[in-house]
Amino acid sequence: MINYYPPRGFHFQVQFLNKQFAVIDSMFQSVSGLSASVEITEVVEGGENRFKHKLPQSVRFPNLVLKRGMVPDSTLLRWCNSAIENFEFTPMDLLIILMNDQMVPLKTWNIKGALPVKCEVSEFNAETSNIVVETIELTYKYFTIPHVSF
């Protein structure tokens, strides 16, 4: 019998490659948007009524969503604010690394050409004592998954 258990999703790391960010700028509570789908065009052939030809067109990548407890003075947020407030966009590459229980990397997603498109702060509510969460949404060109033996 094979002794395999799927990895857990809570040991991960985010590394920004093009700029020096503080360690706190790489700590997130969640990352979502690691997905790719192929867009399809349907073509009808004259005289063929049983089916439509389905032709692949391009690959689509949704936005990457990073969430963390609010960091009041953050180089990452200054990069985001520069884009949103001043319309100065500097593409950034980043790595998202999934690790096992011993913090050994299992899989890496290499994100290319990320740009901030949305920054959001969670609700302030005097009736609760919730942590303020900031959400950073990035668009990007594509990602690769390098085949590396760890």
XYZ file of N, CA and C in Angstrom, residues 41-123:
249
model
N -13.263 28.338 -29.084
C -14.159 28.903 -30.080
C -14.861 27.747 -30.783
N -16.169 27.863 -30.885
C -16.929 26.837 -31.590
C -17.119 27.258 -33.038
N -16.872 26.326 -33.948
C -17.001 26.585 -35.377
C -18.013 25.595 -35.952
N -19.012 26.139 -36.639
C -20.031 25.304 -37.272
C -19.571 24.983 -38.690
N -19.636 23.713 -39.021
C -19.276 23.276 -40.373
C -20.561 23.086 -41.166
N -20.632 23.680 -42.341
C -21.828 23.555 -43.172
C -22.125 22.105 -43.497
N -23.367 21.685 -43.284
C -23.777 20.318 -43.587
C -23.539 19.335 -42.450
N -22.777 19.729 -41.430
C -22.519 18.848 -40.269
C -23.395 19.333 -39.120
N -24.436 18.578 -38.785
C -25.384 18.990 -37.756
C -25.199 18.235 -36.441
N -24.318 17.254 -36.410
C -24.149 16.450 -35.199
C -23.311 17.139 -34.133
N -22.403 18.029 -34.510
C -21.503 18.655 -33.542
C -20.938 19.947 -34.110
N -20.311 20.708 -33.241
C -19.551 21.901 -33.620
C -18.096 21.602 -33.334
N -17.214 22.091 -34.190
C -15.783 21.955 -33.935
C -15.411 22.889 -32.786
N -14.629 22.416 -31.869
C -14.180 23.229 -30.735
C -12.677 23.421 -30.857
N -12.287 24.678 -31.070
C -10.885 25.005 -31.313
C -10.316 25.821 -30.155
N -9.189 25.385 -29.610
C -8.562 26.157 -28.528
C -8.021 27.480 -29.054
N -8.215 28.553 -28.274
C -7.777 29.885 -28.693
C -6.621 30.401 -27.848
N -6.844 30.568 -26.557
C -5.805 31.106 -25.684
C -6.050 30.605 -24.265
N -5.058 30.813 -23.421
C -5.175 30.419 -22.019
C -5.532 31.654 -21.211
N -6.435 31.489 -20.267
C -6.898 32.595 -19.423
C -6.468 32.325 -17.985
N -5.940 33.358 -17.332
C -5.512 33.277 -15.940
C -6.305 34.297 -15.124
N -7.009 33.862 -14.074
C -7.747 34.832 -13.246
C -6.778 35.646 -12.390
N -7.298 36.670 -11.736
C -6.462 37.486 -10.855
C -6.004 36.679 -9.649
N -4.827 37.005 -9.177
C -4.263 36.408 -7.972
C -4.709 37.253 -6.789
N -5.244 36.624 -5.749
C -5.754 37.342 -4.585
C -4.942 36.939 -3.361
N -4.290 37.934 -2.751
C -3.456 37.715 -1.560
C -4.120 38.403 -0.379
N -4.271 37.679 0.738
C -4.888 38.253 1.936
C -3.939 38.106 3.112
N -3.933 39.157 3.960
C -3.099 39.137 5.157
C -3.639 40.128 6.174
N -3.178 39.980 7.413
C -3.466 40.985 8.423
C -2.817 42.295 8.005
N -3.493 43.393 8.255
C -3.016 44.697 7.790
C -1.623 45.017 8.322
N -0.760 45.509 7.409
C 0.584 45.964 7.752
C 0.609 47.470 7.489
N 0.653 48.299 8.559
C 0.531 49.753 8.379
C 1.608 50.379 7.495
N 2.862 49.947 7.610
C 3.929 50.519 6.777
C 4.513 49.390 5.952
N 4.136 49.332 4.669
C 4.472 48.196 3.829
C 5.013 48.652 2.482
N 6.151 48.120 2.101
C 6.717 48.398 0.781
C 5.804 47.836 -0.304
N 5.210 46.687 -0.039
C 4.283 46.082 -0.988
C 3.095 47.005 -1.238
N 2.546 47.590 -0.194
C 1.418 48.508 -0.374
C 1.836 49.800 -1.066
N 3.062 50.234 -0.837
C 3.545 51.426 -1.561
C 3.614 51.135 -3.063
N 4.037 49.910 -3.417
C 4.057 49.489 -4.823
C 2.633 49.488 -5.386
N 1.680 48.960 -4.627
C 0.280 48.939 -5.053
C -0.282 50.352 -5.178
N -0.019 51.180 -4.179
C -0.532 52.555 -4.198
C 0.062 53.360 -5.339
N 1.316 53.119 -5.673
C 1.943 53.811 -6.802
C 1.185 53.511 -8.092
N 0.745 52.279 -8.228
C -0.016 51.900 -9.422
C -1.413 52.513 -9.402
N -2.082 52.390 -8.280
C -3.482 52.813 -8.209
C -3.617 54.337 -8.127
N -2.803 54.996 -7.304
C -2.922 56.443 -7.118
C -2.225 57.240 -8.212
N -1.046 56.786 -8.641
C -0.247 57.552 -9.606
C -0.264 56.972 -11.012
N -0.901 55.817 -11.179
C -0.957 55.109 -12.458
C 0.448 54.795 -12.979
N 1.341 54.458 -12.050
C 2.714 54.049 -12.375
C 2.824 52.547 -12.137
N 2.811 51.785 -13.209
C 2.788 50.330 -13.104
C 4.173 49.748 -13.357
N 4.656 48.971 -12.403
C 5.930 48.265 -12.528
C 5.648 46.775 -12.381
N 5.711 46.011 -13.479
C 5.437 44.573 -13.375
C 6.410 43.885 -12.419
N 5.908 42.881 -11.743
C 6.698 42.158 -10.757
C 6.488 40.657 -10.949
N 7.569 39.898 -10.871
C 7.478 38.442 -10.871
C 7.456 37.960 -9.430
N 6.757 36.866 -9.182
C 6.754 36.307 -7.835
C 6.654 34.795 -7.878
N 7.029 34.185 -6.784
C 6.933 32.740 -6.614
C 5.941 32.457 -5.507
N 5.131 31.449 -5.726
C 4.285 30.921 -4.662
C 4.743 29.487 -4.461
N 5.174 29.189 -3.250
C 5.791 27.894 -2.956
C 4.943 27.153 -1.932
N 4.477 25.971 -2.301
C 3.768 25.095 -1.375
C 4.795 24.179 -0.722
N 4.725 24.071 0.615
C 5.705 23.268 1.348
C 5.014 22.167 2.147
N 5.798 21.144 2.503
C 5.250 20.077 3.334
C 5.367 20.449 4.808
N 5.042 19.504 5.690
C 5.058 19.765 7.135
C 6.443 20.107 7.667
N 7.495 19.677 6.961
C 8.867 19.984 7.377
C 9.404 21.235 6.675
N 8.486 21.984 6.021
C 8.810 23.228 5.309
C 9.746 22.992 4.118
N 9.676 21.801 3.531
C 10.426 21.481 2.312
C 9.510 21.791 1.125
N 9.982 22.550 0.133
C 9.136 22.892 -1.017
C 8.648 21.650 -1.766
N 7.349 21.654 -2.083
C 6.749 20.567 -2.856
C 6.456 20.987 -4.295
N 5.970 22.213 -4.447
C 5.593 22.707 -5.763
C 5.723 24.223 -5.777
N 6.099 24.762 -6.934
C 6.289 26.201 -7.079
C 5.513 26.706 -8.290
N 4.857 27.836 -8.112
C 4.202 28.536 -9.212
C 4.982 29.820 -9.449
N 5.481 29.994 -10.667
C 6.279 31.152 -11.047
C 5.358 32.132 -11.790
N 4.959 33.203 -11.094
C 4.010 34.181 -11.627
C 4.784 35.251 -12.399
N 4.396 35.496 -13.639
C 5.111 36.441 -14.499
C 4.307 37.718 -14.734
N 4.970 38.859 -14.540
C 4.413 40.162 -14.896
C 3.196 40.588 -14.098
N 3.232 40.404 -12.781
C 2.087 40.780 -11.941
C 1.993 42.293 -11.772
N 0.762 42.778 -11.785
C 0.469 44.195 -11.569
C -0.701 44.306 -10.596
N -0.651 45.253 -9.659
C -1.783 45.420 -8.740
C -2.978 46.042 -9.446
N -4.166 45.488 -9.194
C -5.384 46.034 -9.779
C -6.424 46.388 -8.721
N -6.205 45.929 -7.475
C -7.175 46.232 -6.429
C -6.529 46.044 -5.063
N -6.790 46.991 -4.170
C -6.402 46.879 -2.759
C -7.659 47.140 -1.941
N -7.879 46.302 -0.955
C -9.094 46.410 -0.156
C -8.770 46.152 1.314
N -9.434 46.885 2.192
C -9.288 46.699 3.634
C -10.639 46.228 4.162
N -10.602 45.246 5.058
C -11.854 44.705 5.599
C -12.602 45.747 6.410
N -13.819 45.424 6.731
C -14.710 46.310 7.469
C -14.168 46.637 8.862
